[in-house]
Amino acid sequence: MIGKFKSLAILASVALLSTFVNAQQCGSQNPNGECSNSCCSQYGYCGTTSDYCGTGCQSSYGQCDSPSGGGSSLPVSSNGQCGSAQGTQCPSGQCCSQYNYCGTTSDYCGTGCQSGFGTCTSGGNIPGNPGNPVTATVYNKCTASNSFSLTFDDGPVSITNDLLDTLANKNQKATFFVNGNSNGCIYDHADVIQRIVNEGHQLAHHTWSHPSLPELSDDVIISQITLLETALRKIVGRVPKYFRPPYGAYDDRVLGILGNLGYQYIITWDIDSGDTGGLSADQSEQVYRDAIANSPSPNPHTALNHDTKPDTVYTVAPFAIDYVTQSGYSLQTVGECLGNGNDWYKETVSPSARDSTWTCT
């Protein structure tokens, strides 16, 4: 009897597989394939049953059931992830992308959007590539003559507030490449992120937890990006278009993914203060002196610092601000010193009120 049930199960599986194999192909897996009067399944085939029109249905390539067919009874995502694998739907007004992350831009609401787990862009044109890809270009220093950019990585932490006080007292602006959950949870320092934006500094992306991106799979890289995007969207309603890879590590694959996600400006540095490499405050100050002596104004520079280091916050940063300006430089944000003014963000929305989803766990 057991053998008979196994045989029936195998026959049923073969029949279902045959249905998919014989169906028209479609979707993000087959960009030229759009279903006519039918649904495009999460696996890239056209059909009209719940296998095609329900969970994971790609609304950009055909019809789909209403969101109630996939997820309105599901719990709302608290970590920016969604879809059948997570068993969650996106918060109201957000889309569940083909990669199972919540968002509101065309990267999430266009190609491959899963209508069963959030809203989706209705009908209209199908983009030739996922989302709104750009060319990710690497800049290791400012380009504007006589410009100098002070950048600070790996925050926010509590002492970032003291650095912001120093910048305010000296009437200067900086660029902050922030993490989501590397030196503490970003939601626990939401006030710091809000200060950065409200006081006119540039907020930029430095991944969720500071991994070396070339060592990760595509899906994990995308997760590192979208988790921080979700947090910044909640806290300040800003999603940056400037990105710094942890450790300055990237390859062509990483750049391709970043470009597809809308990150046009990949920022490294030409001056490293050495504050995470064991240099003392005096030694870091000498790094600035030597760099400017070897390449003085009007040659532009971008300097790497970390607002997680007390020596940097209380000693090196105040010194650098004074020394750089006394050497004839104009201190600017990265966006300004690359000639882009304050065009720093690929998305600007209303921030959300703090709720139970403001957590890194």
XYZ file of C-alpha atoms in Angstrom:
361
model
C 0.000 0.000 0.000
C 2.841 2.407 0.858
C 4.388 1.727 -2.533
C 1.089 2.582 -4.195
C 0.900 5.969 -2.422
C 4.500 6.734 -3.391
C 3.693 5.968 -7.017
C 0.661 8.253 -6.931
C 2.732 11.053 -5.373
C 5.388 10.709 -8.050
C 2.751 10.793 -10.801
C 1.211 13.935 -9.279
C 4.606 15.649 -9.105
C 5.357 14.750 -12.705
C 1.975 16.093 -13.795
C 2.565 19.399 -11.984
C 6.065 19.691 -13.425
C 4.672 18.980 -16.883
C 2.161 21.788 -16.422
C 4.952 24.279 -15.699
C 7.244 22.988 -18.433
C 4.519 23.320 -21.069
C 3.501 26.797 -19.909
C 4.689 29.994 -21.549
C 7.701 31.466 -19.772
C 7.591 34.977 -18.350
C 8.813 37.321 -15.672
C 12.107 38.644 -14.395
C 13.718 35.337 -15.315
C 12.588 35.858 -18.930
C 12.392 39.646 -19.445
C 10.770 39.391 -22.875
C 7.927 37.187 -21.625
C 4.643 38.765 -20.554
C 1.498 36.728 -19.906
C -1.650 37.596 -21.864
C -4.823 37.381 -19.751
C -3.090 35.109 -17.245
C -0.694 35.221 -14.301
C 3.104 35.002 -14.196
C 4.179 32.699 -11.366
C 7.123 33.230 -9.028
C 8.902 30.543 -11.073
C 8.445 32.385 -14.384
C 5.540 30.571 -16.082
C 2.100 31.747 -17.299
C -1.110 30.203 -15.989
C -4.450 30.875 -14.348
C -4.526 28.679 -11.244
C -3.440 29.596 -7.726
C -0.021 28.086 -8.514
C 0.470 31.027 -10.880
C -1.770 33.786 -9.498
C -1.102 33.433 -5.778
C 2.071 33.415 -3.732
C 4.942 35.144 -5.516
C 2.918 36.113 -8.597
C 4.827 38.722 -10.658
C 2.307 41.493 -11.322
C 4.567 43.368 -13.729
C 4.280 40.479 -16.196
C 0.578 39.610 -16.017
C -2.460 39.471 -13.793
C -2.318 38.503 -10.129
C -4.771 37.723 -7.392
C -5.495 40.520 -4.940
C -3.141 40.776 -1.963
C -5.654 38.793 0.077
C -4.744 35.762 -1.981
C -1.223 35.799 -0.635
C -0.686 37.659 2.529
C -3.247 40.017 4.121
C -3.671 37.515 6.977
C 0.093 37.171 7.396
C 2.014 39.074 10.078
C 3.591 42.363 9.023
C 7.355 42.223 8.542
C 9.457 43.790 11.286
C 12.852 43.299 9.624
C 12.275 44.472 6.054
C 11.959 40.943 4.650
C 8.822 39.472 3.100
C 7.391 36.692 0.936
C 6.536 33.035 1.302
C 9.945 32.069 2.694
C 9.611 34.624 5.510
C 5.883 34.140 6.029
C 5.376 37.904 6.322
C 3.919 40.761 4.310
C 5.230 44.311 3.979
C 3.839 47.226 5.998
C 1.019 49.183 4.375
C 2.106 51.049 1.247
C 5.305 49.044 0.737
C 6.115 46.526 -2.003
C 7.648 43.058 -1.664
C 10.437 42.761 -4.231
C 11.416 39.702 -6.234
C 14.261 39.305 -3.730
C 11.843 39.240 -0.755
C 12.536 42.686 0.712
C 10.135 45.546 1.451
C 10.480 48.997 -0.073
C 8.760 51.747 -2.032
C 10.986 52.462 -5.035
C 10.848 50.811 -8.454
C 13.511 48.373 -7.247
C 10.792 46.860 -5.048
C 7.525 47.776 -6.802
C 8.497 47.051 -10.413
C 9.951 43.945 -11.983
C 9.129 40.801 -10.013
C 7.137 42.568 -7.288
C 5.113 40.028 -5.276
C 1.581 41.395 -5.006
C 0.578 38.716 -2.507
C 2.875 40.228 0.108
C 2.458 43.980 -0.419
C 1.411 46.577 -2.952
C 2.858 46.620 -6.479
C 3.103 49.136 -9.314
C -0.004 48.444 -11.358
C 0.157 47.698 -15.082
C 2.200 50.033 -17.239
C 5.565 49.498 -18.822
C 7.893 46.705 -17.805
C 11.450 47.963 -17.220
C 14.152 46.285 -19.239
C 16.210 45.696 -16.093
C 15.260 45.238 -12.443
C 14.408 48.500 -10.731
C 16.199 51.618 -11.888
C 19.826 50.573 -12.427
C 22.658 53.084 -12.659
C 26.372 52.753 -13.255
C 28.171 52.433 -9.923
C 31.314 54.562 -10.149
C 34.116 54.441 -7.574
C 35.602 57.709 -6.276
C 38.603 57.606 -3.956
C 38.702 61.350 -3.378
C 36.937 64.610 -4.040
C 37.039 66.000 -7.571
C 36.393 69.709 -7.014
C 39.545 71.802 -6.804
C 40.536 72.829 -3.285
C 37.900 70.595 -1.681
C 38.426 68.273 1.276
C 35.871 65.845 2.675
C 35.967 64.482 6.210
C 34.089 61.180 6.374
C 33.174 59.133 9.434
C 32.325 55.424 9.350
C 30.719 52.703 11.495
C 28.349 54.765 13.641
C 25.989 55.749 14.964
C 27.170 55.474 18.558
C 26.557 57.714 21.553
C 29.769 59.745 21.128
C 28.737 60.644 17.583
C 26.669 63.322 19.317
C 29.868 64.903 20.645
C 31.373 64.935 17.155
C 28.223 66.616 15.866
C 28.618 69.234 18.613
C 32.193 69.921 17.466
C 31.125 70.251 13.834
C 28.328 72.614 14.834
C 30.659 74.763 16.947
C 33.115 75.014 14.052
C 30.321 75.515 11.473
C 31.499 72.634 9.274
C 29.792 69.716 7.555
C 30.851 66.076 7.212
C 29.646 62.835 5.658
C 28.576 59.897 7.833
C 28.649 56.356 6.419
C 26.427 54.513 8.879
C 25.789 50.857 9.701
C 22.584 49.269 10.932
C 23.796 46.722 13.442
C 27.582 46.708 13.753
C 28.448 48.796 16.815
C 24.987 48.570 18.304
C 21.501 48.772 16.842
C 20.738 51.832 14.722
C 17.244 52.108 16.204
C 18.808 52.663 19.634
C 20.607 55.704 18.195
C 17.815 57.049 16.012
C 18.307 60.495 17.561
C 21.869 60.572 16.185
C 20.701 59.742 12.667
C 18.062 62.455 12.955
C 20.683 64.977 14.092
C 22.952 64.121 11.162
C 20.180 64.917 8.695
C 18.637 67.847 10.562
C 21.993 69.598 10.990
C 22.827 69.437 7.294
C 25.388 66.648 7.205
C 25.349 63.977 4.520
C 23.987 60.565 5.499
C 25.396 57.664 3.474
C 25.167 53.852 3.350
C 27.815 51.520 4.840
C 25.841 48.194 4.964
C 23.795 46.670 7.758
C 26.492 44.798 9.706
C 29.840 45.704 8.045
C 30.779 42.480 6.189
C 33.264 42.169 3.331
C 30.879 42.181 0.368
C 32.946 40.181 -2.169
C 32.760 37.196 0.190
C 28.934 37.172 0.219
C 26.300 35.756 -2.128
C 24.162 38.105 -4.208
C 21.139 37.598 -1.946
C 23.086 38.358 1.222
C 24.572 41.516 -0.323
C 21.070 42.662 -1.246
C 19.944 41.917 2.311
C 22.809 44.017 3.707
C 21.625 46.929 1.577
C 17.877 46.695 2.036
C 17.885 46.139 5.795
C 19.668 49.459 6.309
C 17.478 51.165 3.711
C 14.406 50.079 5.661
C 15.829 51.453 8.915
C 16.820 54.802 7.410
C 13.446 55.104 5.721
C 11.732 54.624 9.083
C 14.028 56.909 11.075
C 14.564 59.867 8.729
C 12.751 59.077 5.477
C 15.992 59.126 3.485
C 17.616 56.401 1.367
C 21.136 57.401 0.247
C 22.594 57.058 -3.235
C 26.159 57.217 -1.833
C 27.727 54.001 -0.566
C 31.007 52.967 1.033
C 31.896 49.251 0.969
C 33.266 47.966 4.291
C 37.065 47.738 4.257
C 36.944 49.414 0.830
C 36.418 45.919 -0.601
C 34.480 45.456 -3.842
C 34.648 43.689 -7.200
C 32.758 43.915 -10.493
C 29.951 41.696 -9.187
C 29.450 43.887 -6.129
C 29.459 47.038 -8.261
C 26.859 45.494 -10.558
C 24.536 44.724 -7.646
C 25.008 48.198 -6.168
C 24.274 49.801 -9.526
C 21.107 47.747 -9.942
C 19.993 48.964 -6.517
C 20.521 52.602 -7.481
C 23.887 53.312 -5.830
C 25.652 55.599 -8.273
C 28.493 56.840 -6.070
C 30.824 54.309 -4.431
C 33.145 56.193 -2.105
C 36.530 55.058 -0.834
C 39.346 57.382 0.334
C 42.865 58.606 -0.368
C 43.726 59.509 3.251
C 43.306 56.949 6.043
C 43.655 58.392 9.536
C 44.615 54.927 10.772
C 42.317 55.171 13.779
C 41.195 51.540 13.425
C 44.706 50.347 12.658
C 46.216 51.086 16.042
C 47.561 54.599 15.438
C 47.574 57.005 18.356
C 45.904 60.401 18.115
C 49.311 62.032 17.557
C 50.091 59.586 14.764
C 46.725 60.175 13.096
C 47.304 63.911 13.198
C 50.658 63.361 11.503
C 48.875 61.431 8.742
C 46.965 64.623 7.921
C 50.100 66.758 7.983
C 51.980 64.382 5.696
C 49.093 63.979 3.252
C 48.650 67.702 2.781
C 52.405 68.289 2.588
C 52.701 65.683 -0.162
C 49.634 66.887 -2.066
C 48.724 70.417 -0.987
C 45.813 72.609 -1.985
C 44.247 72.810 -4.546
C 44.586 68.999 -4.839
C 41.351 67.486 -3.441
C 41.172 64.766 -0.788
C 38.741 62.458 1.027
C 39.747 61.311 4.524
C 38.589 58.171 6.335
C 37.836 58.378 10.063
C 35.623 56.479 12.503
C 33.234 58.171 14.917
C 33.316 55.006 17.040
C 36.826 55.923 18.255
C 37.093 58.342 21.204
C 40.527 59.622 20.097
C 39.040 60.503 16.727
C 35.976 62.229 18.157
C 37.711 64.234 20.885
C 41.207 64.867 19.489
C 41.818 64.033 15.830
C 38.591 65.401 14.344
C 38.893 68.860 15.967
C 42.546 68.989 14.885
C 41.733 67.898 11.322
C 38.982 70.478 10.913
C 41.313 73.289 11.961
C 44.394 72.023 10.125
C 42.606 71.353 6.844
C 40.899 74.746 6.752
C 44.087 76.555 7.829
C 45.842 74.804 4.938
C 43.531 76.591 2.523
C 40.933 73.891 1.905
C 37.158 74.136 1.777
C 35.617 71.394 3.920
C 32.676 69.876 2.032
C 30.423 66.855 2.128
C 31.229 64.082 -0.344
C 28.250 65.048 -2.480
C 29.374 68.663 -2.634
C 33.013 67.889 -3.368
C 31.976 65.625 -6.263
C 30.023 68.507 -7.756
C 26.538 67.222 -6.900
C 25.446 69.792 -4.351
C 22.972 68.299 -1.896
C 21.576 65.642 -4.261
C 22.403 62.876 -1.793
C 19.352 60.611 -1.662
C 17.634 58.281 -4.106
C 14.460 58.294 -2.026
C 12.848 60.862 0.272
C 9.677 59.905 2.144
C 7.989 60.736 5.433
C 9.657 58.958 8.369
C 7.518 56.671 10.498
C 6.651 56.804 14.172
C 8.599 54.507 16.465
C 6.855 51.171 16.906
C 7.625 47.521 17.643
C 9.400 47.098 14.295
C 12.198 49.437 15.369
C 14.443 46.566 16.390
C 17.526 44.806 15.054
C 16.488 41.357 16.291
